Short mmCIF file of N, CA and C in Angstrom, two decimals:
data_model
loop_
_atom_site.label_atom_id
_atom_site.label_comp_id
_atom_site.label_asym_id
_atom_site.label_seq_id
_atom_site.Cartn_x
_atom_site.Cartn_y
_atom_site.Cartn_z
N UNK A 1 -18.79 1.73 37.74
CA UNK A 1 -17.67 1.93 36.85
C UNK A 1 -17.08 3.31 37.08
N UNK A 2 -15.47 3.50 36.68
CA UNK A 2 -14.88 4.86 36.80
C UNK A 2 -14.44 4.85 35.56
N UNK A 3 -15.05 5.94 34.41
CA UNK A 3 -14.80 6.10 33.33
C UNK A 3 -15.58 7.60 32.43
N UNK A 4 -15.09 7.77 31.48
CA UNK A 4 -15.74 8.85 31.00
C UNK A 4 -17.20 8.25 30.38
N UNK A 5 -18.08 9.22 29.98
CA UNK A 5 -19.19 8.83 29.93
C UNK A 5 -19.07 9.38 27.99
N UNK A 6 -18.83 8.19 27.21
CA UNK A 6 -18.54 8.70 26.19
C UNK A 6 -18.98 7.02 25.42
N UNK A 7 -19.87 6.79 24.20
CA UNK A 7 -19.77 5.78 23.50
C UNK A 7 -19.25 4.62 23.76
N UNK A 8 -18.02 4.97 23.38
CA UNK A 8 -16.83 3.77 23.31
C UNK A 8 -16.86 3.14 24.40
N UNK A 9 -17.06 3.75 25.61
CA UNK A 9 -17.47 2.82 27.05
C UNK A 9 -18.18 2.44 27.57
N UNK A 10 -18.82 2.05 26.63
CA UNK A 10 -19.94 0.77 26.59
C UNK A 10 -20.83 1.29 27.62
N UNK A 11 -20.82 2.62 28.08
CA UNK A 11 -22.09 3.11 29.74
C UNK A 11 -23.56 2.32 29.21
N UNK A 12 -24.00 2.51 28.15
CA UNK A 12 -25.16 2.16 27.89
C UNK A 12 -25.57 0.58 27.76
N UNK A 13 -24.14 -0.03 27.63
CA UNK A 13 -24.62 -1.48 27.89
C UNK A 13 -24.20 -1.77 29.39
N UNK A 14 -23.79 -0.80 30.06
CA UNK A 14 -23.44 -1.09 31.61
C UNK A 14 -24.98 -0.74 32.28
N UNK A 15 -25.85 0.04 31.99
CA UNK A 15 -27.03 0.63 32.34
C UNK A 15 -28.00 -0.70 31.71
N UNK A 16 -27.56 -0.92 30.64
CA UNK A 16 -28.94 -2.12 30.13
C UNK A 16 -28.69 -3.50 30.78
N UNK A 17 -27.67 -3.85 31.03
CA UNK A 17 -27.37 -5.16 31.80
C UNK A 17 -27.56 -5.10 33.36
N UNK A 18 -27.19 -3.82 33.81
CA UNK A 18 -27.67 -3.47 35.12
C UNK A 18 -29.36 -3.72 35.52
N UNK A 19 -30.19 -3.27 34.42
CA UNK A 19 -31.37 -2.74 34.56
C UNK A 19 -31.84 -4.13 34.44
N UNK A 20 -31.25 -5.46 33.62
CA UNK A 20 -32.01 -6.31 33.10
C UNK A 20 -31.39 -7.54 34.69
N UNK A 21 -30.35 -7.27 35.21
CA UNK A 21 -30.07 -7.89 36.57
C UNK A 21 -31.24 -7.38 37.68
N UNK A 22 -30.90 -6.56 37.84
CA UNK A 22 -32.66 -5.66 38.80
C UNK A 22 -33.72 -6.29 38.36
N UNK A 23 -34.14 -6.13 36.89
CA UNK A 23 -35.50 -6.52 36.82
C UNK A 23 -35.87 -8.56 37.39
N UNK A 24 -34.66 -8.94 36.76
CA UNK A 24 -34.66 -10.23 37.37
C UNK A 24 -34.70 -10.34 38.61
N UNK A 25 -33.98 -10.18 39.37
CA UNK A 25 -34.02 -10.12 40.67
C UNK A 25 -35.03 -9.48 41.39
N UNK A 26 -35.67 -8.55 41.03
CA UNK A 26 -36.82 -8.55 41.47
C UNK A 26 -38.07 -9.45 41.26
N UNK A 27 -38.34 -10.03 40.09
CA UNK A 27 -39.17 -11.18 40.54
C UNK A 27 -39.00 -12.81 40.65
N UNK A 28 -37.12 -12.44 41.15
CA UNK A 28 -36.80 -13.79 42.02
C UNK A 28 -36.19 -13.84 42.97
N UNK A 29 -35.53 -12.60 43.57
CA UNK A 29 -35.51 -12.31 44.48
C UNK A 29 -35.03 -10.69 45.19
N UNK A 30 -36.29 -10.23 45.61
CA UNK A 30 -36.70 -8.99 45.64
C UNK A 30 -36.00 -8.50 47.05
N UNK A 31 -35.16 -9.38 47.84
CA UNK A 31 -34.54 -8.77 48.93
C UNK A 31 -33.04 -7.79 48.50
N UNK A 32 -32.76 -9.16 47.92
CA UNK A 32 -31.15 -8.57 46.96
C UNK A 32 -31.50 -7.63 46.05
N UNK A 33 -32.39 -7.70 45.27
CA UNK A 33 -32.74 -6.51 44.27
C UNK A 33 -32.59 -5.42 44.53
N UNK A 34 -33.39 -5.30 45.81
CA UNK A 34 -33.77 -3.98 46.47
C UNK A 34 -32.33 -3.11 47.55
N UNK A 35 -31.09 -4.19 47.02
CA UNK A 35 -29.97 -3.47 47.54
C UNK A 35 -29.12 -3.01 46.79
N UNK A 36 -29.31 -3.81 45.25
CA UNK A 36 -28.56 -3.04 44.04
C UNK A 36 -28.71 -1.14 43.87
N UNK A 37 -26.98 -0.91 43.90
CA UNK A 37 -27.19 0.43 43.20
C UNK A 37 -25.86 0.31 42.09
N UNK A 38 -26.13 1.15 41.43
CA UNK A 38 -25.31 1.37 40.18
C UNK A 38 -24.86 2.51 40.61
N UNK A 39 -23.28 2.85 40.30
CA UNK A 39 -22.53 4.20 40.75
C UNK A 39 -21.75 3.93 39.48
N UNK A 40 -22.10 4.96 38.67
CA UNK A 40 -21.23 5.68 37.53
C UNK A 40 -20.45 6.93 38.01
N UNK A 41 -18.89 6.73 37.98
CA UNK A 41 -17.83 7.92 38.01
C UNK A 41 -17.35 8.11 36.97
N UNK A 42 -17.89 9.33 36.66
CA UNK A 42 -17.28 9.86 35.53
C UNK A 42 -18.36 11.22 34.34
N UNK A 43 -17.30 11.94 34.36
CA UNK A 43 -18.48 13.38 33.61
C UNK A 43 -18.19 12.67 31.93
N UNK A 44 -18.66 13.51 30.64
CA UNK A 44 -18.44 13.71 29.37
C UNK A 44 -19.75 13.35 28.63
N UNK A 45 -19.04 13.59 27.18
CA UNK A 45 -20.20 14.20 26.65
C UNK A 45 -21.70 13.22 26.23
N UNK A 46 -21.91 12.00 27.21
CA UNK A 46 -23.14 11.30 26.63
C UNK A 46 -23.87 11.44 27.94
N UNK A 47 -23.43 12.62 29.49
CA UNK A 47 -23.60 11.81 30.17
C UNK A 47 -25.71 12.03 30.16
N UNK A 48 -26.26 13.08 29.94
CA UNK A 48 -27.53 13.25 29.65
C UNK A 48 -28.17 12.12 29.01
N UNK A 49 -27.22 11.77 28.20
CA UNK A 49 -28.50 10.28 27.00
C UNK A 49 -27.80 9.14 28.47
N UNK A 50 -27.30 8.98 28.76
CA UNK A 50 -26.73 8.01 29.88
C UNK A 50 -28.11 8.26 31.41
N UNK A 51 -27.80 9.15 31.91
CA UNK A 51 -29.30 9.38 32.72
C UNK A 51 -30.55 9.37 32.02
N UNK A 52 -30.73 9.94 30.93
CA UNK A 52 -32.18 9.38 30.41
C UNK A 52 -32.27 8.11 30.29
N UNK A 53 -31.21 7.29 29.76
CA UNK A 53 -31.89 5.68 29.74
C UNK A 53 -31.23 4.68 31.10
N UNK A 54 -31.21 5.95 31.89
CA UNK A 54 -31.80 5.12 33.30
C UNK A 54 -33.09 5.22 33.89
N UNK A 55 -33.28 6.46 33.44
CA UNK A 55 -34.70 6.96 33.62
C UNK A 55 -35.57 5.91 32.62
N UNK A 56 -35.45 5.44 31.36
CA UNK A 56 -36.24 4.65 30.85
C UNK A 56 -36.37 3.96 31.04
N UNK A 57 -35.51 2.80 32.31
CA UNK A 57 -35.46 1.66 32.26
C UNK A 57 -35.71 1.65 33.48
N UNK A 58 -36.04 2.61 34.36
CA UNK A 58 -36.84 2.67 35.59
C UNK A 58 -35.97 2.54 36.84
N UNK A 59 -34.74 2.50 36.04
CA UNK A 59 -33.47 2.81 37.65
C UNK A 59 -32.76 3.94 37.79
N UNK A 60 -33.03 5.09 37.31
CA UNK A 60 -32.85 5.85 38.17
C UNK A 60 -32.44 6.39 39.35
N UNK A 61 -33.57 5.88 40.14
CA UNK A 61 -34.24 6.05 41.77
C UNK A 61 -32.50 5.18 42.22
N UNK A 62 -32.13 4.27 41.46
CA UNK A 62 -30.89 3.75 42.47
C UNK A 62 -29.52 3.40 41.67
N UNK A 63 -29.30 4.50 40.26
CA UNK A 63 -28.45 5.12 39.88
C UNK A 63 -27.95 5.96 40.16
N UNK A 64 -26.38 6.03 40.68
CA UNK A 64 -25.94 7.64 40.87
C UNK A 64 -25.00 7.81 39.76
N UNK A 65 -24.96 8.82 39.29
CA UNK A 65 -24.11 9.44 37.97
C UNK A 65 -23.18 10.64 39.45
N UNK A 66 -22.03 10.42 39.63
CA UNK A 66 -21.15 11.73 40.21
C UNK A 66 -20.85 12.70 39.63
N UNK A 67 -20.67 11.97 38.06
CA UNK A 67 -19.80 13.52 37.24
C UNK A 67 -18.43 13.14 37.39
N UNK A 68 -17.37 14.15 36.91
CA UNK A 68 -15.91 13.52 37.36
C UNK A 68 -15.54 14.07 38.06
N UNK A 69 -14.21 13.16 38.87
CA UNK A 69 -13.96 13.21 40.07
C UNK A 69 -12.51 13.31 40.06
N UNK A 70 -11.82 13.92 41.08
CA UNK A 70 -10.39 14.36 40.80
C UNK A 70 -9.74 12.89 40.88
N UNK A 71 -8.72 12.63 39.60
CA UNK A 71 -7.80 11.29 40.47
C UNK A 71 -7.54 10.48 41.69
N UNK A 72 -6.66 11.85 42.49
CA UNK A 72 -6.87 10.97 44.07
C UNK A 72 -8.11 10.62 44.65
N UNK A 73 -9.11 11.02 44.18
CA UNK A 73 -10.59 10.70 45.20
C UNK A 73 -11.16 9.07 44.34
N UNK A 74 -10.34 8.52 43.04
CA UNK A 74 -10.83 7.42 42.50
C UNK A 74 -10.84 6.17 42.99
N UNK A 75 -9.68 5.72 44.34
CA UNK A 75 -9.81 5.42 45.27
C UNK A 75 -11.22 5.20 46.03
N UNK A 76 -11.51 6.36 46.68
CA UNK A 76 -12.62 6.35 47.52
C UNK A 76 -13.79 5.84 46.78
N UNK A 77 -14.00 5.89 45.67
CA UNK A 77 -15.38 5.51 45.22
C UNK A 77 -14.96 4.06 44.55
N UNK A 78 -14.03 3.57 44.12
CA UNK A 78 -13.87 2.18 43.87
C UNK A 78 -13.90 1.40 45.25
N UNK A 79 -13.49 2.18 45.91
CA UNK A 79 -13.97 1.32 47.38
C UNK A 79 -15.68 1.37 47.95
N UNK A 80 -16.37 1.65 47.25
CA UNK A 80 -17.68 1.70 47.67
C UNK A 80 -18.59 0.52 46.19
N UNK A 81 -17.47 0.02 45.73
CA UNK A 81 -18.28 -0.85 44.40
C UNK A 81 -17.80 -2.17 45.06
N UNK A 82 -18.32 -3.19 44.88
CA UNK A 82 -18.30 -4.76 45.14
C UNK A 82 -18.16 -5.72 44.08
N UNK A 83 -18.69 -5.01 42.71
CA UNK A 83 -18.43 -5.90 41.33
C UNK A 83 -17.61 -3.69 40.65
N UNK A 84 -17.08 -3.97 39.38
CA UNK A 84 -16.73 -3.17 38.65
C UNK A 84 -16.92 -3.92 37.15
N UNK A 85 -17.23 -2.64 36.62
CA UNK A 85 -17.85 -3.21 35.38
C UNK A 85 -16.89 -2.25 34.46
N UNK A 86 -16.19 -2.68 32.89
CA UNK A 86 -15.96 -2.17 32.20
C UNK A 86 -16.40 -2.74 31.11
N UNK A 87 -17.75 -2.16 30.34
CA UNK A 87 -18.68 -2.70 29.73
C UNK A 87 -17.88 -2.36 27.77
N UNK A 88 -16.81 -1.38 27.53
CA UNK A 88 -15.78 -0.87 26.67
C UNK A 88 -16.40 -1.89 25.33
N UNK A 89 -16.19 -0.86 24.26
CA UNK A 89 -15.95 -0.96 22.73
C UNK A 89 -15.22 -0.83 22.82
N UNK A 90 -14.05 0.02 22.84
CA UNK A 90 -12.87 -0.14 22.37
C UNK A 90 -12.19 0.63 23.47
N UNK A 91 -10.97 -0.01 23.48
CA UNK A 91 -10.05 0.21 24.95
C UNK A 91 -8.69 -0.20 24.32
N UNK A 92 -7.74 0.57 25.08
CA UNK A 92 -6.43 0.65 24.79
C UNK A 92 -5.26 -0.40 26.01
N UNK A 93 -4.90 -0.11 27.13
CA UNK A 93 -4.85 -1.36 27.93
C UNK A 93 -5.28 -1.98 29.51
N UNK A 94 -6.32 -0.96 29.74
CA UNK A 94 -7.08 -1.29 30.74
C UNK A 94 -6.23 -1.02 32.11
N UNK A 95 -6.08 0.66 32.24
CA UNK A 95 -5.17 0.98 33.39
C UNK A 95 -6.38 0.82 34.36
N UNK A 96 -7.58 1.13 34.11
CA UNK A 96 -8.92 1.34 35.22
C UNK A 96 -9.19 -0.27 35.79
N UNK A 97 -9.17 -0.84 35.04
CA UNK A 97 -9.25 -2.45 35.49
C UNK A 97 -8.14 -2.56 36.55
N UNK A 98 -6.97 -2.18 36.32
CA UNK A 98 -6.07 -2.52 37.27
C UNK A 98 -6.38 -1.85 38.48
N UNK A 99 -6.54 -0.48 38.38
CA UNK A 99 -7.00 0.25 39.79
C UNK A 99 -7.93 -0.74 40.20
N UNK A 100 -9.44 -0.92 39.43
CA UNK A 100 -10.34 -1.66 40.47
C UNK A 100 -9.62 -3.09 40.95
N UNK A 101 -8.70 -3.80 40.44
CA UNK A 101 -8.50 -5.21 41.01
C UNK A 101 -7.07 -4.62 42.04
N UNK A 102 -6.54 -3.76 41.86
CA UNK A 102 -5.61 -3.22 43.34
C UNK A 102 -6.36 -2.99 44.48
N UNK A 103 -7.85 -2.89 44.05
CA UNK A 103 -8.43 -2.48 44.99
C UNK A 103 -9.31 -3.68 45.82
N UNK A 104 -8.87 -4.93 44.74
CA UNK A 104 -9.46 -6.22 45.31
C UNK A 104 -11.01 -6.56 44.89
N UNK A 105 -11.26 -5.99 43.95
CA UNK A 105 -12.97 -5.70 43.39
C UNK A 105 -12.41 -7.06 42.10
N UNK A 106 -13.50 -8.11 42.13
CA UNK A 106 -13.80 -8.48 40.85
C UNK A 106 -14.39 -7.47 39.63
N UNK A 107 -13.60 -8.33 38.45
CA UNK A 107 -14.39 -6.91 37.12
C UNK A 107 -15.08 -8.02 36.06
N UNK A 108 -15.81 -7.58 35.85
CA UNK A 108 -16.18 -7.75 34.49
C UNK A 108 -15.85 -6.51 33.01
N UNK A 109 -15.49 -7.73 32.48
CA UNK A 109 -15.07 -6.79 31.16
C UNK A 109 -15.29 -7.17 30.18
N UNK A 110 -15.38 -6.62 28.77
CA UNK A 110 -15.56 -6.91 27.45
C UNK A 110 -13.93 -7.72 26.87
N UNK A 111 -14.26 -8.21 25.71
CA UNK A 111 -13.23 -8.77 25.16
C UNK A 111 -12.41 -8.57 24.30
N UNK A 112 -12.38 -7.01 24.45
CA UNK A 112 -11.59 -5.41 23.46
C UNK A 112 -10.63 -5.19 24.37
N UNK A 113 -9.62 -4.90 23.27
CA UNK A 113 -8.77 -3.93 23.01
C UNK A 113 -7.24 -5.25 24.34
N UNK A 114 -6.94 -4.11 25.12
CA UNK A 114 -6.19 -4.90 26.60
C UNK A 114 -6.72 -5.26 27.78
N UNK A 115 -8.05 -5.71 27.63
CA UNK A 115 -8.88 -5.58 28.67
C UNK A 115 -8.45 -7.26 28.92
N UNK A 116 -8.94 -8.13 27.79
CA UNK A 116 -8.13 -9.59 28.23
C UNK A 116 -7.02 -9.36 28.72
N UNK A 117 -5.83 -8.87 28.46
CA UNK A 117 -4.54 -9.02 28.66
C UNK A 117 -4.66 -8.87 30.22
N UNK A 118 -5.16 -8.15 30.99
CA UNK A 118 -5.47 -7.90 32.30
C UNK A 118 -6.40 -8.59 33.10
N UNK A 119 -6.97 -8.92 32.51
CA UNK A 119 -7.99 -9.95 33.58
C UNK A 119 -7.96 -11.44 33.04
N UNK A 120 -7.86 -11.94 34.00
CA UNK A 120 -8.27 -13.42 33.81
C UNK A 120 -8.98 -14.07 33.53
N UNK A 121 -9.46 -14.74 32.64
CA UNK A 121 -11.21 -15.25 32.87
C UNK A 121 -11.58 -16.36 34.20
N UNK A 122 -12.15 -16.31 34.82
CA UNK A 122 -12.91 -16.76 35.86
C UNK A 122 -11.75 -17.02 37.12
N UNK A 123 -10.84 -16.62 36.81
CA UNK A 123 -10.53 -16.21 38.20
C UNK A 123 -10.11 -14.93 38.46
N UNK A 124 -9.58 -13.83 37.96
CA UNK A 124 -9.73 -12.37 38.37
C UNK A 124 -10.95 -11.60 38.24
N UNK A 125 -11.97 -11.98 37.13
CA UNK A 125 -13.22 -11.80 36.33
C UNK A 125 -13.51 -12.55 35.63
N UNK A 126 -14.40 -11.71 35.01
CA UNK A 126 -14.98 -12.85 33.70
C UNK A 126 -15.18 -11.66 32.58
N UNK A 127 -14.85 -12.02 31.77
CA UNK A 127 -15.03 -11.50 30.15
C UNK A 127 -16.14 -11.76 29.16
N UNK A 128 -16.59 -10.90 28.83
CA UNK A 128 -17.70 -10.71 28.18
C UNK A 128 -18.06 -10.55 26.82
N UNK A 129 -18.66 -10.88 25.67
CA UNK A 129 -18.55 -10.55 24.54
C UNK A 129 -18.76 -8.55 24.90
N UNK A 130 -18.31 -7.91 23.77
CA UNK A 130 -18.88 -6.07 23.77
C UNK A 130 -20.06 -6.26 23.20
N UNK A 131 -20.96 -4.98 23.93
CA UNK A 131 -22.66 -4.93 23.25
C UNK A 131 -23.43 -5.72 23.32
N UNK A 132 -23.10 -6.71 24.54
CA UNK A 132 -23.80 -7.94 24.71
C UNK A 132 -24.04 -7.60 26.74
N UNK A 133 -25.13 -7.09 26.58
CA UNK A 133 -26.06 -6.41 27.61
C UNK A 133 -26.41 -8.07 29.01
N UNK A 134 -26.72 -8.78 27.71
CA UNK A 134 -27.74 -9.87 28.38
C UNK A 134 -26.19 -10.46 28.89
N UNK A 135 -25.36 -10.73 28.13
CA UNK A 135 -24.14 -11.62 29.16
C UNK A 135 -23.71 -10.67 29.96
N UNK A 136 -23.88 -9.33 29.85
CA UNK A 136 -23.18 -9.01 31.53
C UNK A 136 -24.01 -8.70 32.71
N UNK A 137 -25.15 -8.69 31.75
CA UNK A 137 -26.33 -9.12 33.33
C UNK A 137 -26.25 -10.78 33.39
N UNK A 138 -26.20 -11.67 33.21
CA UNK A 138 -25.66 -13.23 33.51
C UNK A 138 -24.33 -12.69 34.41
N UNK A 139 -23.84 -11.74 34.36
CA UNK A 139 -22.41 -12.14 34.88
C UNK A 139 -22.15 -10.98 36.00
N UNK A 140 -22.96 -9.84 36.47
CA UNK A 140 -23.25 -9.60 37.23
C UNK A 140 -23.77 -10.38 38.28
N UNK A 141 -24.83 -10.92 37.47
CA UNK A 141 -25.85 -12.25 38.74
C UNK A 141 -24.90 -12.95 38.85
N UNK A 142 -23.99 -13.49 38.09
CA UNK A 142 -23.37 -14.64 39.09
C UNK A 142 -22.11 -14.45 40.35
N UNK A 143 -21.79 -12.77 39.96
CA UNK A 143 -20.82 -12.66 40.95
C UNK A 143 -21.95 -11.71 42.26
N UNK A 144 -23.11 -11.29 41.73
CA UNK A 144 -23.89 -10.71 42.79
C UNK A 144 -24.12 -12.02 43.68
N UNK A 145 -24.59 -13.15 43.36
CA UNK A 145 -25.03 -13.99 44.09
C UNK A 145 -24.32 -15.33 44.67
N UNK A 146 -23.29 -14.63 44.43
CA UNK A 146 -22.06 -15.44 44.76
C UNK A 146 -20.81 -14.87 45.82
N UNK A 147 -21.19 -14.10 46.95
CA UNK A 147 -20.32 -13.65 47.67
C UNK A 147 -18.47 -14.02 48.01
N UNK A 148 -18.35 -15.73 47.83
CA UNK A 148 -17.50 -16.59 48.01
C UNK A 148 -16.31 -16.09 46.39
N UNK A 149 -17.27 -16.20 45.52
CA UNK A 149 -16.41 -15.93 44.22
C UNK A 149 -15.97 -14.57 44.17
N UNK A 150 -17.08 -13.69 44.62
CA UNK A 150 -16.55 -12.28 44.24
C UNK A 150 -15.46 -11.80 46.00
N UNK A 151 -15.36 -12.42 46.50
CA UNK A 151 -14.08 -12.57 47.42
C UNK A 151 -12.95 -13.42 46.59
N UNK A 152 -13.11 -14.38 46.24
CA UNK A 152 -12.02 -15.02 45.78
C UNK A 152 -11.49 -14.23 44.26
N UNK A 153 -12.12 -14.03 43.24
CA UNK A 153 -11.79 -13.08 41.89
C UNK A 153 -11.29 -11.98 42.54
N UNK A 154 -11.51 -11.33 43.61
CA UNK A 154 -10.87 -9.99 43.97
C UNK A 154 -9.80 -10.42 44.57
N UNK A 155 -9.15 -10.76 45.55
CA UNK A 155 -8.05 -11.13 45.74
C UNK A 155 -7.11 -11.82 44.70
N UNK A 156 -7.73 -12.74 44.04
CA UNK A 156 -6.85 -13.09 42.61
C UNK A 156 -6.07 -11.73 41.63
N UNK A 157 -7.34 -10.89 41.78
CA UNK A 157 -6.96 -9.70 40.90
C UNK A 157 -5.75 -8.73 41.42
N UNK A 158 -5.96 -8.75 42.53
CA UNK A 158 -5.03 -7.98 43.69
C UNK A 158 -3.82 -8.36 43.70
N UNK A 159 -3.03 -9.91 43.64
CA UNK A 159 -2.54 -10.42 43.69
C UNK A 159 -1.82 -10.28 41.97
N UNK A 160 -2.75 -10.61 41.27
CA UNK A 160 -2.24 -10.51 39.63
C UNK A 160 -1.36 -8.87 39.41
N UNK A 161 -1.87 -8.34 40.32
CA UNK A 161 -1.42 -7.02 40.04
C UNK A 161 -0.20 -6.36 40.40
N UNK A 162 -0.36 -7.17 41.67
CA UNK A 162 1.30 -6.77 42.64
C UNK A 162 2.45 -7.99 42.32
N UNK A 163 1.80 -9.10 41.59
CA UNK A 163 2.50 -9.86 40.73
C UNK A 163 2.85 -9.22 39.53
N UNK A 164 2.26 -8.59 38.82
CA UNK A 164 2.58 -8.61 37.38
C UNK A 164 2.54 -6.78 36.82
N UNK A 165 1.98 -5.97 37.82
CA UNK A 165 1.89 -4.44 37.50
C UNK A 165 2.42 -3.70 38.49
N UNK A 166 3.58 -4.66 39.48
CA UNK A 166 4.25 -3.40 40.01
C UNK A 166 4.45 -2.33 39.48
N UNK A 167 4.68 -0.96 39.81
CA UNK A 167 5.39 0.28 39.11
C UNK A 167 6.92 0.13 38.60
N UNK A 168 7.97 0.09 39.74
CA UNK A 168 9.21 -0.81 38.97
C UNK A 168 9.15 -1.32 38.07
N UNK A 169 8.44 -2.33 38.14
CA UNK A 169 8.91 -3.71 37.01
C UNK A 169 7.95 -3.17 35.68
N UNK A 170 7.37 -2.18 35.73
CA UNK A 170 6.11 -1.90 34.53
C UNK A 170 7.05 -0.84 34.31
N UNK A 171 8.06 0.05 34.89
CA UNK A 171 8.85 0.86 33.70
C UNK A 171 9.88 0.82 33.02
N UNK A 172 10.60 -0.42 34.14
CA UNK A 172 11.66 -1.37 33.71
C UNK A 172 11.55 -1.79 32.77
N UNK A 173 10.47 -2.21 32.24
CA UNK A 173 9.91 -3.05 30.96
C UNK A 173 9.40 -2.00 29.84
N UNK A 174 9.30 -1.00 30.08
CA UNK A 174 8.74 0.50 29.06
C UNK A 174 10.48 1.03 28.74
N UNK A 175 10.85 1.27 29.53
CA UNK A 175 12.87 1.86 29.38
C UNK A 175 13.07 0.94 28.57
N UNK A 176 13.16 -0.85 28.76
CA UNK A 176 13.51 -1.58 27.65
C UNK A 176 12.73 -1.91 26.15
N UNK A 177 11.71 -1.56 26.25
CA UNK A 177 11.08 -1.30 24.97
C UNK A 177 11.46 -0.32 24.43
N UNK A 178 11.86 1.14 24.95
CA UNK A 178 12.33 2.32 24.41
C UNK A 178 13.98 2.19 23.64
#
């Protein structure tokens, strides 16, 4: 995920659904397990209780926390994720979702705030109840173990985007609301 490391963004149910996909996969299948990493972008103020309960939950060792990262470099590290997770309590209209699906990444997301309005269910992503750990480890596994879908949801998303979030046509539509 690329986000601040603050409550409201659900990091701690992105870390517990992560941890509870690993633990599965390791005793059903310990090849894929052992290639999962979790990459959190983003500094603020939980990020200490955020590394300790990776440390509690024993992933750590293949958690990276960056800290934050200048704008233009958000790019480069959404290109190193294969699923994107916006695990969000409360969210306003999901500009980060759009970066990751410009970038052709399936997302998973909660079912706050504008996060529906932007993703699709099961074909750009899939949507998730918020604070519900165990459905986004179900929904990690199914786009981890599903190479075919998480190619097809990312291009859907990509497509939804240059369909529907050009820059033009998204201020064209802000000037006429004004």
């Amino acid at each position: 995920t690329v986000k601040t490391l603050a409550y409201k963004y659900g990091i701690d149910t992105l870390i517990q659904g992560f941890a509870e996909t690993r633990d599965f996969l390791m005793a059903t299948d310990k090849h894929t397990a052992s290639k999962l990493r979790l990459l959190i972008v983003g500094g603020g103020p939980d990020r200490a209780s955020m590394e300790q309960l990776a440390k509690s939950l024993n992933i750590s060792d293949v958690t990276e926390f960056t800290g934050a990262v200048p704008y233009g470099k958000v790019p480069e590290y959404l290109n190193r994720l294969d699923i994107y997770v916006a695990a969000s309590r409360r969210e306003s209209f999901g500009v980060a979702i759009l970066e990751a699906s410009a970038c052709a990444l399936p997302v998973i997301v909660t079912n706050v705030g504008g996060l529906p309005e932007v993703v699709e269910d099961g074909v750009t992503g899939i949507i998730i109840p918020k604070d519900d750990h165990h459905a986004l480890a179900k929904a990690i596994e199914k786009l981890l173990l599903n190479q075919e879908l998480r190619d097809r949801m990312g291009h859907a998303g990509l497509k939804r985007v240059i369909d529907h979030y050009n820059w033009v046509d998204s201020v064209t539509v802000m000037e006429n609301i004004y």
